[in-house]
């Protein structure tokens, strides 16, 4: 992963975790005890945070630091979800079919 991709990943995850909690940038900045401008600059890809800032943000969001760097590839996730749905449906169909066969006996 290149530097730009890493920054984008951090930015997207920061926004995601913040929005899940319905927090504004200001609310996160208060909870992390850093400036709102810092949050805005990280999300806007203009600032790479220090390790201390990352620790404060992760603690405020109640997540592990590494989770801020996990790529959020929606296409891959969508494909996995579709495959899981299809697999579950086939399994349920087989179970129902077998149960009906047992019931008929």
PDB file of N, CA and C in Angstrom:
ATOM      1  N   UNK A   1       0.855  -1.172   0.000  1.00  0.00           N
ATOM      2  CA  UNK A   1       0.000   0.000   0.000  1.00  0.00           C
ATOM      3  C   UNK A   1       0.903   1.238   0.000  1.00  0.00           C
ATOM      4  N   UNK A   2       0.615   2.148  -0.886  1.00  0.00           N
ATOM      5  CA  UNK A   2       1.409   3.367  -0.992  1.00  0.00           C
ATOM      6  C   UNK A   2       0.948   4.408   0.028  1.00  0.00           C
ATOM      7  N   UNK A   3       1.761   5.424   0.205  1.00  0.00           N
ATOM      8  CA  UNK A   3       1.487   6.480   1.184  1.00  0.00           C
ATOM      9  C   UNK A   3       0.126   7.132   0.962  1.00  0.00           C
ATOM     10  N   UNK A   4      -0.188   7.449  -0.298  1.00  0.00           N
ATOM     11  CA  UNK A   4      -1.469   8.092  -0.601  1.00  0.00           C
ATOM     12  C   UNK A   4      -2.636   7.167  -0.231  1.00  0.00           C
ATOM     13  N   UNK A   5      -2.491   5.876  -0.561  1.00  0.00           N
ATOM     14  CA  UNK A   5      -3.549   4.906  -0.241  1.00  0.00           C
ATOM     15  C   UNK A   5      -3.720   4.763   1.270  1.00  0.00           C
ATOM     16  N   UNK A   6      -2.616   4.807   1.991  1.00  0.00           N
ATOM     17  CA  UNK A   6      -2.661   4.704   3.443  1.00  0.00           C
ATOM     18  C   UNK A   6      -3.385   5.902   4.047  1.00  0.00           C
ATOM     19  N   UNK A   7      -3.100   7.086   3.547  1.00  0.00           N
ATOM     20  CA  UNK A   7      -3.783   8.304   4.009  1.00  0.00           C
ATOM     21  C   UNK A   7      -5.280   8.234   3.717  1.00  0.00           C
ATOM     22  N   UNK A   8      -5.617   7.788   2.498  1.00  0.00           N
ATOM     23  CA  UNK A   8      -7.026   7.672   2.118  1.00  0.00           C
ATOM     24  C   UNK A   8      -7.748   6.663   2.998  1.00  0.00           C
ATOM     25  N   UNK A   9      -7.098   5.561   3.278  1.00  0.00           N
ATOM     26  CA  UNK A   9      -7.676   4.530   4.128  1.00  0.00           C
ATOM     27  C   UNK A   9      -7.940   5.077   5.532  1.00  0.00           C
ATOM     28  N   UNK A  10      -6.965   5.771   6.094  1.00  0.00           N
ATOM     29  CA  UNK A  10      -7.118   6.380   7.413  1.00  0.00           C
ATOM     30  C   UNK A  10      -8.270   7.382   7.399  1.00  0.00           C
ATOM     31  N   UNK A  11      -8.315   8.207   6.371  1.00  0.00           N
ATOM     32  CA  UNK A  11      -9.365   9.215   6.257  1.00  0.00           C
ATOM     33  C   UNK A  11     -10.754   8.570   6.205  1.00  0.00           C
ATOM     34  N   UNK A  12     -10.909   7.571   5.346  1.00  0.00           N
ATOM     35  CA  UNK A  12     -12.213   6.898   5.204  1.00  0.00           C
ATOM     36  C   UNK A  12     -12.646   6.207   6.490  1.00  0.00           C
ATOM     37  N   UNK A  13     -11.699   5.535   7.144  1.00  0.00           N
ATOM     38  CA  UNK A  13     -12.038   4.836   8.381  1.00  0.00           C
ATOM     39  C   UNK A  13     -12.360   5.810   9.513  1.00  0.00           C
ATOM     40  N   UNK A  14     -11.626   6.886   9.575  1.00  0.00           N
ATOM     41  CA  UNK A  14     -11.890   7.897  10.596  1.00  0.00           C
ATOM     42  C   UNK A  14     -13.308   8.441  10.429  1.00  0.00           C
ATOM     43  N   UNK A  15     -13.669   8.771   9.194  1.00  0.00           N
ATOM     44  CA  UNK A  15     -15.025   9.251   8.913  1.00  0.00           C
ATOM     45  C   UNK A  15     -16.062   8.193   9.249  1.00  0.00           C
ATOM     46  N   UNK A  16     -15.776   6.934   8.863  1.00  0.00           N
ATOM     47  CA  UNK A  16     -16.718   5.844   9.098  1.00  0.00           C
ATOM     48  C   UNK A  16     -16.994   5.668  10.587  1.00  0.00           C
ATOM     49  N   UNK A  17     -15.948   5.546  11.382  1.00  0.00           N
ATOM     50  CA  UNK A  17     -16.126   5.331  12.824  1.00  0.00           C
ATOM     51  C   UNK A  17     -16.780   6.536  13.490  1.00  0.00           C
ATOM     52  N   UNK A  18     -16.435   7.712  13.016  1.00  0.00           N
ATOM     53  CA  UNK A  18     -17.035   8.929  13.572  1.00  0.00           C
ATOM     54  C   UNK A  18     -18.520   8.983  13.253  1.00  0.00           C
ATOM     55  N   UNK A  19     -18.878   8.665  12.027  1.00  0.00           N
ATOM     56  CA  UNK A  19     -20.282   8.730  11.615  1.00  0.00           C
ATOM     57  C   UNK A  19     -21.122   7.631  12.258  1.00  0.00           C
ATOM     58  N   UNK A  20     -20.529   6.467  12.491  1.00  0.00           N
ATOM     59  CA  UNK A  20     -21.242   5.382  13.181  1.00  0.00           C
ATOM     60  C   UNK A  20     -21.693   5.864  14.562  1.00  0.00           C
ATOM     61  N   UNK A  21     -20.898   6.714  15.166  1.00  0.00           N
ATOM     62  CA  UNK A  21     -21.224   7.248  16.489  1.00  0.00           C
ATOM     63  C   UNK A  21     -22.025   8.551  16.409  1.00  0.00           C
ATOM     64  N   UNK A  22     -22.321   8.969  15.195  1.00  0.00           N
ATOM     65  CA  UNK A  22     -23.040  10.228  14.967  1.00  0.00           C
ATOM     66  C   UNK A  22     -22.308  11.420  15.579  1.00  0.00           C
ATOM     67  N   UNK A  23     -20.993  11.420  15.440  1.00  0.00           N
ATOM     68  CA  UNK A  23     -20.178  12.500  15.958  1.00  0.00           C
ATOM     69  C   UNK A  23     -19.749  13.425  14.830  1.00  0.00           C
ATOM     70  N   UNK A  24     -19.700  14.677  15.129  1.00  0.00           N
ATOM     71  CA  UNK A  24     -19.106  15.644  14.210  1.00  0.00           C
ATOM     72  C   UNK A  24     -17.590  15.603  14.418  1.00  0.00           C
ATOM     73  N   UNK A  25     -16.885  16.287  13.550  1.00  0.00           N
ATOM     74  CA  UNK A  25     -15.436  16.397  13.744  1.00  0.00           C
ATOM     75  C   UNK A  25     -15.138  17.084  15.071  1.00  0.00           C
ATOM     76  N   UNK A  26     -15.955  18.051  15.416  1.00  0.00           N
ATOM     77  CA  UNK A  26     -15.764  18.766  16.675  1.00  0.00           C
ATOM     78  C   UNK A  26     -15.938  17.832  17.873  1.00  0.00           C
ATOM     79  N   UNK A  27     -16.975  16.989  17.830  1.00  0.00           N
ATOM     80  CA  UNK A  27     -17.209  16.072  18.948  1.00  0.00           C
ATOM     81  C   UNK A  27     -16.054  15.083  19.098  1.00  0.00           C
ATOM     82  N   UNK A  28     -15.555  14.559  17.979  1.00  0.00           N
ATOM     83  CA  UNK A  28     -14.406  13.655  18.060  1.00  0.00           C
ATOM     84  C   UNK A  28     -13.194  14.393  18.606  1.00  0.00           C
ATOM     85  N   UNK A  29     -12.998  15.598  18.146  1.00  0.00           N
ATOM     86  CA  UNK A  29     -11.830  16.353  18.617  1.00  0.00           C
ATOM     87  C   UNK A  29     -11.894  16.586  20.122  1.00  0.00           C
ATOM     88  N   UNK A  30     -13.077  16.866  20.646  1.00  0.00           N
ATOM     89  CA  UNK A  30     -13.221  17.048  22.092  1.00  0.00           C
ATOM     90  C   UNK A  30     -12.916  15.762  22.850  1.00  0.00           C
ATOM     91  N   UNK A  31     -13.468  14.645  22.363  1.00  0.00           N
ATOM     92  CA  UNK A  31     -13.276  13.362  23.045  1.00  0.00           C
ATOM     93  C   UNK A  31     -11.811  12.897  22.969  1.00  0.00           C
ATOM     94  N   UNK A  32     -11.152  13.213  21.851  1.00  0.00           N
ATOM     95  CA  UNK A  32      -9.749  12.818  21.685  1.00  0.00           C
ATOM     96  C   UNK A  32      -8.782  13.837  22.263  1.00  0.00           C
ATOM     97  N   UNK A  33      -9.317  14.985  22.676  1.00  0.00           N
ATOM     98  CA  UNK A  33      -8.512  16.066  23.223  1.00  0.00           C
ATOM     99  C   UNK A  33      -7.444  16.553  22.245  1.00  0.00           C
ATOM    100  N   UNK A  34      -7.904  16.753  20.999  1.00  0.00           N
ATOM    101  CA  UNK A  34      -7.066  17.348  19.962  1.00  0.00           C
ATOM    102  C   UNK A  34      -7.919  18.388  19.239  1.00  0.00           C
ATOM    103  N   UNK A  35      -7.314  19.172  18.382  1.00  0.00           N
ATOM    104  CA  UNK A  35      -8.075  20.235  17.734  1.00  0.00           C
ATOM    105  C   UNK A  35      -8.987  19.692  16.627  1.00  0.00           C
ATOM    106  N   UNK A  36     -10.059  20.419  16.410  1.00  0.00           N
ATOM    107  CA  UNK A  36     -10.973  20.068  15.320  1.00  0.00           C
ATOM    108  C   UNK A  36     -10.242  20.188  13.985  1.00  0.00           C
ATOM    109  N   UNK A  37      -9.360  21.160  13.871  1.00  0.00           N
ATOM    110  CA  UNK A  37      -8.579  21.353  12.649  1.00  0.00           C
ATOM    111  C   UNK A  37      -7.723  20.123  12.355  1.00  0.00           C
ATOM    112  N   UNK A  38      -7.206  19.491  13.398  1.00  0.00           N
ATOM    113  CA  UNK A  38      -6.402  18.276  13.202  1.00  0.00           C
ATOM    114  C   UNK A  38      -7.256  17.176  12.589  1.00  0.00           C
ATOM    115  N   UNK A  39      -8.443  16.955  13.136  1.00  0.00           N
ATOM    116  CA  UNK A  39      -9.359  15.943  12.598  1.00  0.00           C
ATOM    117  C   UNK A  39      -9.691  16.284  11.149  1.00  0.00           C
ATOM    118  N   UNK A  40     -10.027  17.542  10.906  1.00  0.00           N
ATOM    119  CA  UNK A  40     -10.381  17.988   9.565  1.00  0.00           C
ATOM    120  C   UNK A  40      -9.222  17.776   8.594  1.00  0.00           C
ATOM    121  N   UNK A  41      -8.021  18.044   9.030  1.00  0.00           N
ATOM    122  CA  UNK A  41      -6.851  17.902   8.164  1.00  0.00           C
ATOM    123  C   UNK A  41      -6.512  16.441   7.890  1.00  0.00           C
ATOM    124  N   UNK A  42      -6.719  15.569   8.860  1.00  0.00           N
ATOM    125  CA  UNK A  42      -6.478  14.141   8.644  1.00  0.00           C
ATOM    126  C   UNK A  42      -7.517  13.600   7.663  1.00  0.00           C
ATOM    127  N   UNK A  43      -8.777  13.923   7.899  1.00  0.00           N
ATOM    128  CA  UNK A  43      -9.838  13.453   7.009  1.00  0.00           C
ATOM    129  C   UNK A  43      -9.694  14.056   5.615  1.00  0.00           C
ATOM    130  N   UNK A  44      -9.154  15.250   5.526  1.00  0.00           N
ATOM    131  CA  UNK A  44      -8.969  15.929   4.246  1.00  0.00           C
ATOM    132  C   UNK A  44      -7.656  15.589   3.562  1.00  0.00           C
ATOM    133  N   UNK A  45      -6.920  14.628   4.108  1.00  0.00           N
ATOM    134  CA  UNK A  45      -5.665  14.133   3.534  1.00  0.00           C
ATOM    135  C   UNK A  45      -4.550  15.176   3.510  1.00  0.00           C
ATOM    136  N   UNK A  46      -4.627  16.157   4.396  1.00  0.00           N
ATOM    137  CA  UNK A  46      -3.610  17.213   4.433  1.00  0.00           C
ATOM    138  C   UNK A  46      -2.601  17.021   5.563  1.00  0.00           C
ATOM    139  N   UNK A  47      -2.885  16.085   6.469  1.00  0.00           N
ATOM    140  CA  UNK A  47      -2.018  15.901   7.633  1.00  0.00           C
ATOM    141  C   UNK A  47      -1.887  14.424   7.957  1.00  0.00           C
ATOM    142  N   UNK A  48      -0.649  14.020   8.214  1.00  0.00           N
ATOM    143  CA  UNK A  48      -0.408  12.675   8.727  1.00  0.00           C
ATOM    144  C   UNK A  48      -0.235  12.806  10.237  1.00  0.00           C
ATOM    145  N   UNK A  49      -1.088  12.114  11.031  1.00  0.00           N
ATOM    146  CA  UNK A  49      -1.037  12.288  12.484  1.00  0.00           C
ATOM    147  C   UNK A  49       0.183  11.632  13.132  1.00  0.00           C
ATOM    148  N   UNK A  50       0.573  12.180  14.252  1.00  0.00           N
ATOM    149  CA  UNK A  50       1.648  11.577  15.038  1.00  0.00           C
ATOM    150  C   UNK A  50       1.110  10.313  15.699  1.00  0.00           C
ATOM    151  N   UNK A  51       2.008   9.521  16.235  1.00  0.00           N
ATOM    152  CA  UNK A  51       1.572   8.314  16.935  1.00  0.00           C
ATOM    153  C   UNK A  51       0.714   8.660  18.153  1.00  0.00           C
ATOM    154  N   UNK A  52       1.043   9.738  18.841  1.00  0.00           N
ATOM    155  CA  UNK A  52       0.251  10.153  20.008  1.00  0.00           C
ATOM    156  C   UNK A  52      -1.164  10.555  19.595  1.00  0.00           C
ATOM    157  N   UNK A  53      -1.275  11.246  18.470  1.00  0.00           N
ATOM    158  CA  UNK A  53      -2.591  11.646  17.977  1.00  0.00           C
ATOM    159  C   UNK A  53      -3.404  10.427  17.572  1.00  0.00           C
ATOM    160  N   UNK A  54      -2.768   9.472  16.896  1.00  0.00           N
ATOM    161  CA  UNK A  54      -3.468   8.239  16.522  1.00  0.00           C
ATOM    162  C   UNK A  54      -3.989   7.493  17.745  1.00  0.00           C
ATOM    163  N   UNK A  55      -3.179   7.442  18.788  1.00  0.00           N
ATOM    164  CA  UNK A  55      -3.592   6.769  20.028  1.00  0.00           C
ATOM    165  C   UNK A  55      -4.806   7.470  20.627  1.00  0.00           C
ATOM    166  N   UNK A  56      -4.776   8.789  20.668  1.00  0.00           N
ATOM    167  CA  UNK A  56      -5.899   9.547  21.225  1.00  0.00           C
ATOM    168  C   UNK A  56      -7.179   9.329  20.411  1.00  0.00           C
ATOM    169  N   UNK A  57      -7.047   9.339  19.089  1.00  0.00           N
ATOM    170  CA  UNK A  57      -8.214   9.141  18.222  1.00  0.00           C
ATOM    171  C   UNK A  57      -8.788   7.740  18.411  1.00  0.00           C
ATOM    172  N   UNK A  58      -7.919   6.737  18.399  1.00  0.00           N
ATOM    173  CA  UNK A  58      -8.376   5.356  18.561  1.00  0.00           C
ATOM    174  C   UNK A  58      -9.068   5.157  19.911  1.00  0.00           C
ATOM    175  N   UNK A  59      -8.499   5.726  20.960  1.00  0.00           N
ATOM    176  CA  UNK A  59      -9.121   5.622  22.287  1.00  0.00           C
ATOM    177  C   UNK A  59     -10.484   6.299  22.310  1.00  0.00           C
ATOM    178  N   UNK A  60     -10.570   7.474  21.719  1.00  0.00           N
ATOM    179  CA  UNK A  60     -11.841   8.211  21.689  1.00  0.00           C
ATOM    180  C   UNK A  60     -12.902   7.428  20.924  1.00  0.00           C
ATOM    181  N   UNK A  61     -12.497   6.774  19.830  1.00  0.00           N
ATOM    182  CA  UNK A  61     -13.435   6.002  19.019  1.00  0.00           C
ATOM    183  C   UNK A  61     -13.660   4.592  19.570  1.00  0.00           C
ATOM    184  N   UNK A  62     -12.870   4.222  20.567  1.00  0.00           N
ATOM    185  CA  UNK A  62     -12.933   2.895  21.188  1.00  0.00           C
ATOM    186  C   UNK A  62     -12.671   1.794  20.161  1.00  0.00           C
ATOM    187  N   UNK A  63     -11.600   1.981  19.377  1.00  0.00           N
ATOM    188  CA  UNK A  63     -11.174   0.988  18.389  1.00  0.00           C
ATOM    189  C   UNK A  63      -9.674   0.768  18.535  1.00  0.00           C
ATOM    190  N   UNK A  64      -9.208  -0.356  18.015  1.00  0.00           N
ATOM    191  CA  UNK A  64      -7.771  -0.614  17.971  1.00  0.00           C
ATOM    192  C   UNK A  64      -7.167   0.246  16.855  1.00  0.00           C
ATOM    193  N   UNK A  65      -5.966   0.695  17.045  1.00  0.00           N
ATOM    194  CA  UNK A  65      -5.330   1.564  16.051  1.00  0.00           C
ATOM    195  C   UNK A  65      -5.279   0.893  14.682  1.00  0.00           C
ATOM    196  N   UNK A  66      -4.971  -0.391  14.631  1.00  0.00           N
ATOM    197  CA  UNK A  66      -4.838  -1.054  13.337  1.00  0.00           C
ATOM    198  C   UNK A  66      -6.136  -0.989  12.527  1.00  0.00           C
ATOM    199  N   UNK A  67      -7.287  -0.931  13.205  1.00  0.00           N
ATOM    200  CA  UNK A  67      -8.559  -0.902  12.481  1.00  0.00           C
ATOM    201  C   UNK A  67      -8.728   0.395  11.682  1.00  0.00           C
ATOM    202  N   UNK A  68      -7.970   1.416  12.029  1.00  0.00           N
ATOM    203  CA  UNK A  68      -8.023   2.662  11.267  1.00  0.00           C
ATOM    204  C   UNK A  68      -7.305   2.545   9.918  1.00  0.00           C
ATOM    205  N   UNK A  69      -6.592   1.424   9.721  1.00  0.00           N
ATOM    206  CA  UNK A  69      -5.820   1.241   8.493  1.00  0.00           C
ATOM    207  C   UNK A  69      -6.282   0.053   7.656  1.00  0.00           C
ATOM    208  N   UNK A  70      -7.417  -0.526   8.000  1.00  0.00           N
ATOM    209  CA  UNK A  70      -7.951  -1.650   7.232  1.00  0.00           C
ATOM    210  C   UNK A  70      -8.714  -1.096   6.030  1.00  0.00           C
ATOM    211  N   UNK A  71      -8.323  -1.485   4.822  1.00  0.00           N
ATOM    212  CA  UNK A  71      -9.008  -0.975   3.625  1.00  0.00           C
ATOM    213  C   UNK A  71     -10.493  -1.340   3.617  1.00  0.00           C
ATOM    214  N   UNK A  72     -11.289  -0.438   3.120  1.00  0.00           N
ATOM    215  CA  UNK A  72     -12.740  -0.633   3.045  1.00  0.00           C
ATOM    216  C   UNK A  72     -13.154  -0.807   1.590  1.00  0.00           C
ATOM    217  N   UNK A  73     -12.724  -1.893   0.956  1.00  0.00           N
ATOM    218  CA  UNK A  73     -13.028  -2.147  -0.443  1.00  0.00           C
ATOM    219  C   UNK A  73     -14.453  -2.667  -0.564  1.00  0.00           C
ATOM    220  N   UNK A  74     -15.359  -1.793  -0.922  1.00  0.00           N
ATOM    221  CA  UNK A  74     -16.774  -2.135  -0.956  1.00  0.00           C
ATOM    222  C   UNK A  74     -17.118  -3.154  -2.032  1.00  0.00           C
ATOM    223  N   UNK A  75     -16.425  -3.149  -3.156  1.00  0.00           N
ATOM    224  CA  UNK A  75     -16.721  -4.117  -4.205  1.00  0.00           C
ATOM    225  C   UNK A  75     -16.448  -5.532  -3.718  1.00  0.00           C
ATOM    226  N   UNK A  76     -15.330  -5.749  -3.084  1.00  0.00           N
ATOM    227  CA  UNK A  76     -14.990  -7.073  -2.569  1.00  0.00           C
ATOM    228  C   UNK A  76     -15.973  -7.490  -1.492  1.00  0.00           C
ATOM    229  N   UNK A  77     -16.295  -6.567  -0.591  1.00  0.00           N
ATOM    230  CA  UNK A  77     -17.241  -6.880   0.481  1.00  0.00           C
ATOM    231  C   UNK A  77     -18.600  -7.248  -0.090  1.00  0.00           C
ATOM    232  N   UNK A  78     -19.048  -6.537  -1.117  1.00  0.00           N
ATOM    233  CA  UNK A  78     -20.329  -6.800  -1.747  1.00  0.00           C
ATOM    234  C   UNK A  78     -20.353  -8.194  -2.366  1.00  0.00           C
ATOM    235  N   UNK A  79     -19.256  -8.565  -3.039  1.00  0.00           N
ATOM    236  CA  UNK A  79     -19.167  -9.892  -3.643  1.00  0.00           C
ATOM    237  C   UNK A  79     -19.219 -10.979  -2.577  1.00  0.00           C
ATOM    238  N   UNK A  80     -18.525 -10.775  -1.483  1.00  0.00           N
ATOM    239  CA  UNK A  80     -18.517 -11.759  -0.397  1.00  0.00           C
ATOM    240  C   UNK A  80     -19.914 -11.907   0.189  1.00  0.00           C
ATOM    241  N   UNK A  81     -20.585 -10.803   0.406  1.00  0.00           N
ATOM    242  CA  UNK A  81     -21.938 -10.842   0.960  1.00  0.00           C
ATOM    243  C   UNK A  81     -22.876 -11.586   0.020  1.00  0.00           C
ATOM    244  N   UNK A  82     -22.787 -11.319  -1.266  1.00  0.00           N
ATOM    245  CA  UNK A  82     -23.630 -12.003  -2.249  1.00  0.00           C
ATOM    246  C   UNK A  82     -23.373 -13.504  -2.219  1.00  0.00           C
ATOM    247  N   UNK A  83     -22.106 -13.896  -2.188  1.00  0.00           N
ATOM    248  CA  UNK A  83     -21.760 -15.317  -2.140  1.00  0.00           C
ATOM    249  C   UNK A  83     -22.284 -15.966  -0.863  1.00  0.00           C
ATOM    250  N   UNK A  84     -22.170 -15.265   0.255  1.00  0.00           N
ATOM    251  CA  UNK A  84     -22.676 -15.807   1.516  1.00  0.00           C
ATOM    252  C   UNK A  84     -24.190 -15.985   1.481  1.00  0.00           C
ATOM    253  N   UNK A  85     -24.894 -15.015   0.933  1.00  0.00           N
ATOM    254  CA  UNK A  85     -26.348 -15.121   0.828  1.00  0.00           C
ATOM    255  C   UNK A  85     -26.744 -16.335   0.007  1.00  0.00           C
ATOM    256  N   UNK A  86     -26.092 -16.503  -1.138  1.00  0.00           N
ATOM    257  CA  UNK A  86     -26.393 -17.638  -2.003  1.00  0.00           C
ATOM    258  C   UNK A  86     -26.112 -18.954  -1.293  1.00  0.00           C
ATOM    259  N   UNK A  87     -25.021 -19.034  -0.591  1.00  0.00           N
ATOM    260  CA  UNK A  87     -24.656 -20.244   0.141  1.00  0.00           C
ATOM    261  C   UNK A  87     -25.665 -20.555   1.238  1.00  0.00           C
ATOM    262  N   UNK A  88     -26.073 -19.529   1.973  1.00  0.00           N
ATOM    263  CA  UNK A  88     -27.054 -19.721   3.049  1.00  0.00           C
ATOM    264  C   UNK A  88     -28.382 -20.180   2.471  1.00  0.00           C
ATOM    265  N   UNK A  89     -28.812 -19.568   1.373  1.00  0.00           N
ATOM    266  CA  UNK A  89     -30.072 -19.963   0.743  1.00  0.00           C
ATOM    267  C   UNK A  89     -30.044 -21.421   0.290  1.00  0.00           C
ATOM    268  N   UNK A  90     -28.960 -21.855  -0.321  1.00  0.00           N
ATOM    269  CA  UNK A  90     -28.834 -23.248  -0.756  1.00  0.00           C
ATOM    270  C   UNK A  90     -28.879 -24.190   0.446  1.00  0.00           C
ATOM    271  N   UNK A  91     -28.196 -23.823   1.511  1.00  0.00           N
ATOM    272  CA  UNK A  91     -28.186 -24.659   2.709  1.00  0.00           C
ATOM    273  C   UNK A  91     -29.581 -24.768   3.306  1.00  0.00           C
ATOM    274  N   UNK A  92     -30.279 -23.652   3.405  1.00  0.00           N
ATOM    275  CA  UNK A  92     -31.641 -23.658   3.947  1.00  0.00           C
ATOM    276  C   UNK A  92     -32.557 -24.509   3.064  1.00  0.00           C
ATOM    277  N   UNK A  93     -32.442 -24.345   1.744  1.00  0.00           N
ATOM    278  CA  UNK A  93     -33.256 -25.143   0.822  1.00  0.00           C
ATOM    279  C   UNK A  93     -33.004 -26.633   1.027  1.00  0.00           C
ATOM    280  N   UNK A  94     -31.741 -27.023   1.184  1.00  0.00           N
ATOM    281  CA  UNK A  94     -31.410 -28.434   1.406  1.00  0.00           C
ATOM    282  C   UNK A  94     -31.984 -28.944   2.718  1.00  0.00           C
ATOM    283  N   UNK A  95     -31.898 -28.138   3.755  1.00  0.00           N
ATOM    284  CA  UNK A  95     -32.418 -28.550   5.061  1.00  0.00           C
ATOM    285  C   UNK A  95     -33.931 -28.716   4.993  1.00  0.00           C
ATOM    286  N   UNK A  96     -34.610 -27.781   4.351  1.00  0.00           N
ATOM    287  CA  UNK A  96     -36.070 -27.858   4.220  1.00  0.00           C
ATOM    288  C   UNK A  96     -36.451 -29.070   3.389  1.00  0.00           C
ATOM    289  N   UNK A  97     -35.741 -29.288   2.310  1.00  0.00           N
ATOM    290  CA  UNK A  97     -36.025 -30.444   1.443  1.00  0.00           C
ATOM    291  C   UNK A  97     -35.865 -31.752   2.224  1.00  0.00           C
ATOM    292  N   UNK A  98     -34.769 -31.874   2.959  1.00  0.00           N
ATOM    293  CA  UNK A  98     -34.543 -33.087   3.759  1.00  0.00           C
ATOM    294  C   UNK A  98     -35.603 -33.245   4.843  1.00  0.00           C
ATOM    295  N   UNK A  99     -35.991 -32.159   5.470  1.00  0.00           N
ATOM    296  CA  UNK A  99     -37.033 -32.231   6.508  1.00  0.00           C
ATOM    297  C   UNK A  99     -38.354 -32.669   5.915  1.00  0.00           C
ATOM    298  N   UNK A 100     -38.693 -32.183   4.749  1.00  0.00           N
ATOM    299  CA  UNK A 100     -39.938 -32.595   4.088  1.00  0.00           C
ATOM    300  C   UNK A 100     -39.894 -34.061   3.697  1.00  0.00           C
ATOM    301  N   UNK A 101     -38.742 -34.506   3.235  1.00  0.00           N
ATOM    302  CA  UNK A 101     -38.582 -35.925   2.883  1.00  0.00           C
ATOM    303  C   UNK A 101     -38.755 -36.806   4.112  1.00  0.00           C
ATOM    304  N   UNK A 102     -38.156 -36.399   5.229  1.00  0.00           N
ATOM    305  CA  UNK A 102     -38.304 -37.166   6.480  1.00  0.00           C
ATOM    306  C   UNK A 102     -39.756 -37.151   6.951  1.00  0.00           C
ATOM    307  N   UNK A 103     -40.425 -36.041   6.797  1.00  0.00           N
ATOM    308  CA  UNK A 103     -41.805 -35.894   7.246  1.00  0.00           C
ATOM    309  C   UNK A 103     -42.739 -36.787   6.424  1.00  0.00           C
ATOM    310  N   UNK A 104     -42.463 -36.936   5.139  1.00  0.00           N
ATOM    311  CA  UNK A 104     -43.288 -37.761   4.259  1.00  0.00           C
ATOM    312  C   UNK A 104     -43.160 -39.242   4.577  1.00  0.00           C
ATOM    313  N   UNK A 105     -42.096 -39.654   5.173  1.00  0.00           N
ATOM    314  CA  UNK A 105     -41.883 -41.077   5.501  1.00  0.00           C
ATOM    315  C   UNK A 105     -42.684 -41.457   6.648  1.00  0.00           C
TER     316      UNK A 105
END
